[in-house]
Coordinates of C-alpha atoms in Angstrom, one line a residue:
M1 CA 15.0 -13.8 -16.8
Q2 CA 17.2 -11.3 -14.8
N3 CA 18.8 -10.1 -18.1
L4 CA 15.3 -9.6 -19.6
S5 CA 14.2 -7.6 -16.6
R6 CA 17.2 -5.4 -16.9
R7 CA 16.6 -4.8 -20.6
R8 CA 13.0 -3.9 -19.9
A9 CA 14.2 -1.5 -17.1
L10 CA 16.6 0.1 -19.5
T11 CA 14.0 0.4 -22.3
L12 CA 11.6 2.1 -19.9
G13 CA 14.4 4.3 -18.5
A14 CA 15.2 5.5 -22.0
A15 CA 11.5 6.3 -22.6
L16 CA 11.4 8.4 -19.5
G17 CA 14.6 10.3 -20.4
L18 CA 16.7 8.4 -18.0
A19 CA 18.9 6.6 -20.5
G20 CA 22.6 6.0 -19.9
V21 CA 22.2 4.4 -16.4
A22 CA 23.3 1.0 -15.5
A23 CA 20.7 -1.6 -14.6
P24 CA 20.5 -2.3 -10.9
S25 CA 21.3 -5.4 -9.1
A26 CA 18.6 -7.0 -6.9
A27 CA 19.9 -5.3 -3.7
W28 CA 20.5 -1.6 -3.2
A29 CA 24.2 -0.9 -4.1
W30 CA 24.4 2.8 -4.7
S31 CA 27.4 4.2 -2.8
S32 CA 27.2 7.5 -0.9
A33 CA 30.5 8.4 -2.5
G34 CA 28.2 9.9 -5.2
S35 CA 26.2 11.9 -2.6
I36 CA 26.8 15.3 -1.2
A37 CA 28.1 13.7 2.0
A38 CA 30.8 11.8 -0.1
T39 CA 31.1 9.1 2.6
D40 CA 31.4 6.0 0.4
T41 CA 29.0 3.7 2.3
V42 CA 26.1 1.6 1.1
T43 CA 22.9 2.0 3.2
D44 CA 19.4 0.9 2.1
P45 CA 17.3 4.0 2.1
W46 CA 14.1 2.0 2.4
G47 CA 15.1 1.2 6.0
V48 CA 15.5 4.8 7.0
W49 CA 12.6 7.0 8.0
D50 CA 12.7 10.3 10.0
D51 CA 13.8 9.9 13.6
A52 CA 13.7 13.6 14.2
T53 CA 10.1 14.1 13.2
D54 CA 8.2 10.8 13.6
P55 CA 8.0 10.6 17.4
L56 CA 7.0 14.2 17.7
V57 CA 4.0 13.9 15.2
A58 CA 2.9 10.6 16.8
S59 CA 2.7 12.4 20.1
L60 CA 0.7 15.3 18.5
L61 CA -1.8 12.8 17.0
Q62 CA -2.1 10.7 20.2
N63 CA -2.7 13.8 22.3
G64 CA -5.3 15.2 19.9
Q65 CA -3.2 18.3 19.2
V66 CA -3.1 18.2 15.4
P67 CA -6.4 20.2 14.7
A68 CA -5.1 23.1 16.8
V69 CA -1.7 22.9 15.0
N70 CA -3.4 23.0 11.6
T71 CA -5.3 26.1 12.7
A72 CA -2.1 27.8 13.9
F73 CA -0.3 26.8 10.7
S74 CA -3.0 28.4 8.5
K75 CA -1.4 31.8 9.0
W76 CA 2.2 30.6 8.9
I77 CA 2.9 30.7 5.2
K78 CA 6.0 32.7 4.2
N79 CA 9.5 31.7 5.0
G80 CA 10.1 34.9 6.9
D81 CA 6.9 34.6 9.0
P82 CA 7.5 34.1 12.8
L83 CA 6.8 30.7 14.1
P84 CA 3.1 30.3 14.9
S85 CA 2.0 30.8 18.5
G86 CA -0.3 28.5 20.2
I87 CA 1.5 25.2 19.2
P88 CA 3.0 22.7 21.6
A89 CA 6.5 23.6 22.9
A90 CA 8.0 20.5 21.5
L91 CA 6.9 21.5 18.0
T92 CA 8.2 25.0 18.5
T93 CA 11.6 23.6 19.4
Y94 CA 11.5 21.3 16.4
L95 CA 10.8 24.1 14.0
Q96 CA 13.5 26.3 15.5
Q97 CA 15.9 23.5 14.5
H98 CA 14.5 22.6 11.1
N99 CA 12.8 25.7 9.6
R100 CA 15.9 26.9 7.8
L101 CA 18.2 26.1 5.0
P102 CA 21.1 23.7 5.5
S103 CA 24.5 25.2 6.0
W104 CA 25.7 24.0 2.6
A105 CA 22.9 25.7 0.7
D106 CA 24.3 28.1 -1.9
Q107 CA 22.0 31.1 -2.4
T108 CA 23.8 32.1 -5.7
K109 CA 22.8 28.7 -7.1
L110 CA 19.3 28.9 -5.8
D111 CA 18.9 32.3 -7.4
R112 CA 20.2 30.9 -10.7
A113 CA 17.7 28.0 -10.3
A114 CA 14.9 30.5 -9.9
Q115 CA 15.8 32.2 -13.2
F116 CA 16.1 28.8 -14.9
N117 CA 12.7 27.8 -13.6
K118 CA 11.3 31.0 -15.0
R119 CA 12.9 30.4 -18.4
M120 CA 11.8 26.8 -18.5
S121 CA 8.4 27.3 -16.9
M122 CA 6.2 26.1 -19.8
Y123 CA 8.1 22.9 -20.1
L124 CA 8.5 22.4 -16.4
F125 CA 4.7 22.7 -15.7
L126 CA 3.9 20.3 -18.5
L127 CA 6.4 17.7 -17.3
Y128 CA 5.6 18.1 -13.6
G129 CA 1.9 18.0 -14.2
L130 CA 1.3 15.5 -17.0
G131 CA 4.6 13.6 -16.9
S132 CA 5.6 13.3 -13.2
G133 CA 2.0 13.5 -11.9
I134 CA 0.8 10.5 -14.0
M135 CA 4.1 8.7 -13.4
S136 CA 3.4 8.8 -9.7
T137 CA 0.4 6.5 -10.3
V138 CA 2.7 3.7 -11.5
I139 CA 5.0 3.9 -8.5
P140 CA 3.3 1.2 -6.5
R141 CA 4.1 2.3 -3.0
E142 CA 3.3 5.9 -3.7
A143 CA 0.0 5.1 -5.4
R144 CA -1.1 2.8 -2.5
N145 CA 0.0 5.3 0.1
V146 CA -1.9 8.2 -1.6
Y147 CA -5.0 6.1 -2.3
W148 CA -5.4 4.7 1.3
S149 CA -4.4 7.9 3.1
Q150 CA -6.8 10.7 3.9
G151 CA -5.8 12.7 0.8
G152 CA -6.8 9.8 -1.6
A153 CA -10.4 10.4 -0.8
D154 CA -10.4 13.9 -2.3
M155 CA -7.9 13.9 -5.2
Q156 CA -8.7 17.4 -6.3
D157 CA -7.7 18.7 -2.9
R158 CA -4.7 16.4 -2.8
A159 CA -3.6 17.5 -6.3
A160 CA -4.0 21.2 -5.2
K161 CA -1.6 20.5 -2.3
T162 CA 0.9 18.8 -4.6
F163 CA 0.7 21.8 -7.0
T164 CA 1.4 24.0 -4.0
Y165 CA 4.6 22.2 -3.2
G166 CA 5.7 22.4 -6.8
Y167 CA 4.6 26.0 -7.3
D168 CA 6.3 27.2 -4.1
L169 CA 9.5 25.4 -5.2
S170 CA 9.4 27.0 -8.6
A171 CA 8.7 30.5 -7.4
P172 CA 11.4 33.2 -8.0
D173 CA 11.7 33.8 -4.2
A174 CA 11.2 30.2 -3.2
F175 CA 14.0 30.1 -0.6
K176 CA 13.9 33.8 0.5
P177 CA 12.0 35.3 3.4
S178 CA 9.2 36.4 1.0
G179 CA 8.9 32.9 -0.5
M180 CA 7.0 29.9 0.9
F181 CA 9.0 26.8 0.1
I182 CA 10.8 26.3 3.4
T183 CA 7.6 26.6 5.3
T184 CA 5.8 24.4 2.8
S185 CA 8.5 21.8 3.1
N186 CA 8.2 21.7 6.9
K187 CA 4.5 21.2 6.7
T188 CA 5.0 18.4 4.1
R189 CA 7.6 16.7 6.3
L190 CA 5.3 16.8 9.3
T191 CA 2.5 15.4 7.1
H192 CA 4.7 12.5 6.0
A193 CA 5.3 11.7 9.6
A194 CA 1.6 11.7 10.3
V195 CA 1.0 9.3 7.4
R196 CA 3.7 7.0 8.7
H197 CA 1.8 6.8 12.0
L198 CA -1.7 6.5 10.5
L199 CA -1.4 4.3 7.5
P200 CA -0.1 1.2 9.4
Q201 CA -3.5 1.4 11.2
S202 CA -5.3 0.7 7.9
A203 CA -6.1 -3.0 7.4
K204 CA -6.7 -2.4 3.7
W205 CA -3.3 -0.6 3.2
R206 CA -1.5 -3.4 5.2
A207 CA -3.1 -6.0 2.9
V208 CA -1.6 -4.5 -0.3
T209 CA 1.6 -2.8 0.8
D210 CA 5.2 -4.1 0.5
D211 CA 6.6 -1.3 2.6
Q212 CA 9.4 -2.4 4.9
D213 CA 8.2 -3.0 8.4
F214 CA 4.8 -1.7 7.4
I215 CA 6.1 1.9 7.7
P216 CA 5.5 4.1 4.6
I217 CA 7.4 7.1 3.1
S218 CA 11.0 6.1 3.8
N219 CA 14.0 8.0 2.6
G220 CA 13.9 5.6 -0.4
D221 CA 10.3 6.6 -1.2
I222 CA 11.2 10.3 -1.1
L223 CA 14.1 9.6 -3.4
I224 CA 11.7 7.9 -5.8
T225 CA 9.6 11.1 -5.9
F226 CA 12.7 13.2 -6.6
H227 CA 13.7 11.0 -9.5
S228 CA 10.1 11.0 -10.9
L229 CA 10.3 14.9 -10.8
G230 CA 13.8 16.3 -10.9
T231 CA 15.8 13.6 -12.6
Y232 CA 12.9 12.8 -15.1
V233 CA 12.4 16.4 -16.0
H234 CA 16.2 17.0 -16.4
G235 CA 16.4 14.0 -18.7
K236 CA 13.4 15.1 -20.8
L237 CA 14.8 18.6 -21.3
K238 CA 18.1 17.1 -22.4
S239 CA 16.4 14.7 -24.8
W240 CA 14.3 17.5 -26.4
G241 CA 17.5 19.5 -27.1
I242 CA 16.6 22.3 -24.7
R243 CA 19.6 24.6 -24.3
M244 CA 20.9 24.6 -20.7
S245 CA 24.3 25.8 -19.5
A246 CA 26.3 23.7 -17.1
A247 CA 25.7 26.3 -14.4
E248 CA 21.9 26.1 -15.0
E249 CA 21.9 22.3 -14.8
D250 CA 24.0 22.5 -11.6
A251 CA 21.7 25.1 -10.1
F252 CA 18.6 23.0 -10.9
L253 CA 20.1 20.0 -9.2
H254 CA 21.1 22.1 -6.2
M255 CA 17.5 23.3 -5.8
W256 CA 16.4 19.7 -5.5
Q257 CA 19.3 18.8 -3.2
V258 CA 18.0 21.5 -0.8
A259 CA 14.4 20.3 -1.2
L260 CA 15.4 16.7 -0.3
H261 CA 17.2 17.9 2.8
L262 CA 14.2 19.9 3.9
L263 CA 12.0 16.8 3.6
G264 CA 14.3 14.9 5.9
V265 CA 16.4 12.9 3.4
R266 CA 19.9 12.1 4.8
D267 CA 22.7 13.9 3.0
D268 CA 24.4 10.6 2.2
F269 CA 21.4 9.7 0.0
I270 CA 21.3 13.0 -1.9
P271 CA 23.1 12.8 -5.3
A272 CA 26.0 15.2 -5.8
S273 CA 25.7 15.3 -9.6
W274 CA 23.2 14.5 -12.4
A275 CA 25.4 11.5 -13.3
A276 CA 25.0 10.2 -9.7
A277 CA 21.3 11.0 -9.8
K278 CA 20.8 9.0 -12.9
Q279 CA 22.8 6.1 -11.5
Q280 CA 20.7 6.2 -8.3
S281 CA 17.5 6.4 -10.3
A282 CA 18.3 2.9 -11.8
Y283 CA 17.8 1.6 -8.2
A284 CA 15.2 3.9 -6.9
L285 CA 12.7 4.4 -9.8
T286 CA 12.8 2.7 -13.1
P287 CA 12.8 -1.0 -12.1
L288 CA 10.1 -0.4 -9.4
L289 CA 7.4 1.1 -11.8
A290 CA 4.4 -1.1 -12.1
P291 CA 0.6 -0.9 -12.3
T292 CA -1.7 -1.3 -9.3
P293 CA -5.5 -1.0 -9.0
E294 CA -5.1 2.1 -6.8
G295 CA -2.8 3.7 -9.4
I296 CA -5.1 3.1 -12.3
D297 CA -7.9 4.7 -10.4
L298 CA -5.8 7.7 -9.4
A299 CA -4.5 8.2 -12.9
D300 CA -8.1 8.3 -14.2
I301 CA -9.0 10.9 -11.6
L302 CA -5.9 13.1 -12.2
L303 CA -6.5 13.1 -16.0
G304 CA -10.1 13.9 -15.3
L305 CA -9.0 17.0 -13.4
T306 CA -7.0 18.3 -16.3
S307 CA -9.9 17.7 -18.6
Q308 CA -12.0 20.1 -16.6
I309 CA -10.3 23.1 -18.2
D310 CA -10.1 23.9 -21.8
L311 CA -6.7 22.9 -23.1
G312 CA -7.7 23.3 -26.7
V313 CA -7.3 19.6 -27.4
T314 CA -9.4 16.4 -27.1
K315 CA -9.2 14.0 -24.2
G316 CA -7.7 11.5 -26.7
F317 CA -4.9 14.0 -27.5
Q318 CA -4.3 14.6 -23.8
R319 CA -4.0 10.9 -22.9
E320 CA -1.9 10.2 -26.0
F321 CA 0.5 13.0 -24.9
A322 CA 0.7 11.3 -21.5
R323 CA 1.7 8.1 -23.3
Y324 CA 4.3 10.2 -25.4
L325 CA 5.8 11.6 -22.2
L326 CA 5.9 8.3 -20.3
S327 CA 5.9 5.4 -22.8
D328 CA 3.2 3.2 -24.2
R329 CA 4.1 0.6 -21.7
I330 CA 2.9 2.9 -18.9
G331 CA 0.0 4.0 -21.0
D332 CA -1.1 0.4 -21.3
W333 CA -0.7 -0.2 -17.6
L334 CA -3.0 2.7 -16.9
K335 CA -5.5 1.6 -19.6
L336 CA -5.3 4.9 -21.4
P337 CA -7.3 4.8 -24.6
R338 CA -5.5 5.1 -27.9
D339 CA -5.8 8.0 -30.4
Y340 CA -3.4 7.1 -33.2
A341 CA -4.2 10.2 -35.3
A342 CA -3.3 12.4 -32.3
R343 CA -0.1 10.3 -31.7
T344 CA 1.1 10.9 -35.2
L345 CA 0.5 14.7 -34.8
I346 CA 2.3 14.7 -31.5
E347 CA 5.3 12.7 -32.7
V348 CA 5.7 15.0 -35.7
G349 CA 4.5 18.3 -34.2
W350 CA 6.0 18.4 -30.7
P351 CA 9.7 18.3 -31.7
A352 CA 9.0 20.9 -34.3
Y353 CA 7.1 23.0 -31.7
V354 CA 10.1 22.8 -29.3
A355 CA 12.6 23.7 -32.1
F356 CA 10.6 26.7 -33.1
R357 CA 10.1 27.9 -29.5
E358 CA 13.8 27.5 -28.8
G359 CA 14.8 29.4 -31.9
L360 CA 16.4 26.3 -33.5
S361 CA 14.0 26.4 -36.5
P362 CA 12.6 29.4 -38.3
I363 CA 9.6 27.5 -39.5
M364 CA 6.4 27.7 -37.4
P365 CA 5.1 24.1 -37.4
T366 CA 1.6 23.0 -38.3
G367 CA -0.4 22.9 -35.1
F368 CA 1.7 25.4 -33.3
S369 CA -1.3 27.2 -31.8
M370 CA -2.8 24.0 -30.6
F371 CA 0.4 22.9 -28.8
D372 CA 0.9 26.3 -27.4
R373 CA -2.6 26.4 -26.0
F374 CA -2.3 22.9 -24.6
V375 CA 1.0 23.7 -22.8
R376 CA -0.2 27.1 -21.5
G377 CA -3.4 25.5 -20.3
L378 CA -1.5 23.0 -18.2
A379 CA 0.8 25.7 -16.9
M380 CA -2.2 27.7 -15.7
L381 CA -3.6 24.7 -14.0
F382 CA -0.3 24.3 -12.2
L383 CA 0.0 28.0 -11.4
N384 CA -3.6 28.0 -10.0
N385 CA -2.7 25.1 -7.6
G386 CA -5.3 22.9 -9.4
T387 CA -8.2 24.9 -8.1
S388 CA -7.8 28.6 -7.7
A389 CA -5.1 31.3 -7.5
T390 CA -5.2 31.3 -3.7
H391 CA -2.7 29.5 -1.5
T392 CA -3.8 26.0 -0.8
P393 CA -2.9 25.1 2.9
I394 CA -1.1 21.9 3.6
T395 CA -2.6 20.3 6.7
I396 CA -1.5 17.4 8.8
P397 CA -4.0 14.5 8.5
T398 CA -5.7 13.0 11.5
G399 CA -7.0 9.8 9.8
N400 CA -6.9 7.6 6.7
R401 CA -9.2 7.3 3.8
P402 CA -12.7 6.6 5.1
G403 CA -13.3 2.9 5.3
A404 CA -9.6 2.1 5.1

């Protein structure tokens, strides 16, 4: 049975572009020798949360200070903005310590990553939106945490905030004073701390979760999100034959390394190479994917959001493309209806579309304009933060899903 489970994990890993990784053992065994800390220890990231942030946010919630903080944060947007006034002194002190890049951040690599993001933008937005976005609904803990938290009650708003994080990360000036990603990361980290405090108060969440000690969003959970985004996207680009230099691949990883640090992940959990990331993903992502009632509902809502704009394709094509990106196994879990004619078109047309766009084939494939409109439509949805071209503020929640 264990060998069968490992074969299934490897098969699913291959479908997600994560092939070439060893199947995990039952217990976490990834050594931090493969991390940027290079300390050669084995620590279970699901037992590590955020000691620097959690007590502070719990105090803000208990003292009723979060609404005032959110108001102050509404004008604190760019990395170079001064820290907002009118917030508790303890929060000011915290931000003075954390609202900055780590000492090991390499601005040259971050600039190269920005150029890579620009060159890859069409593929990235497709993979982030339709690939990683739908994959998140078959990550059981993430699906349950989202569904039962305050954001789960308004998925269009939740999706817009998720788009904000991805958009700010992908912006050319993401880590510069004119960019927004450092500020967005701090708001996201504080939001995670609030969810850790609030979700354990939900009886319905406690009834379905398997989170260790009934505390959500551990370092392990954030690593899962990284692998469903960065590692997954890197694997897909490689499998599609997209040309990437070694320097570009390294820069793309470095961007994610900095992002993980800004979210409070310990350096001894952050992979130092793509090889180490793929190995870690075998523990942190592939074998943990599974359907949940919450995830099925969230996937239907998210796919409905993308159906609200004209992508130049049918809903059947859209859902079949999600299957193509994630595997039919995941599609079956999410009960995505089949469109076999669309699937045939995708399996033949998409590789030809990529080859033509990348200059690897002189022949414009049949259906090029349809694929192009589809990809550009998803990109515009991403660029518009899911709702509009304006900045979508990330706010600290004060409660859970109504009725939770």
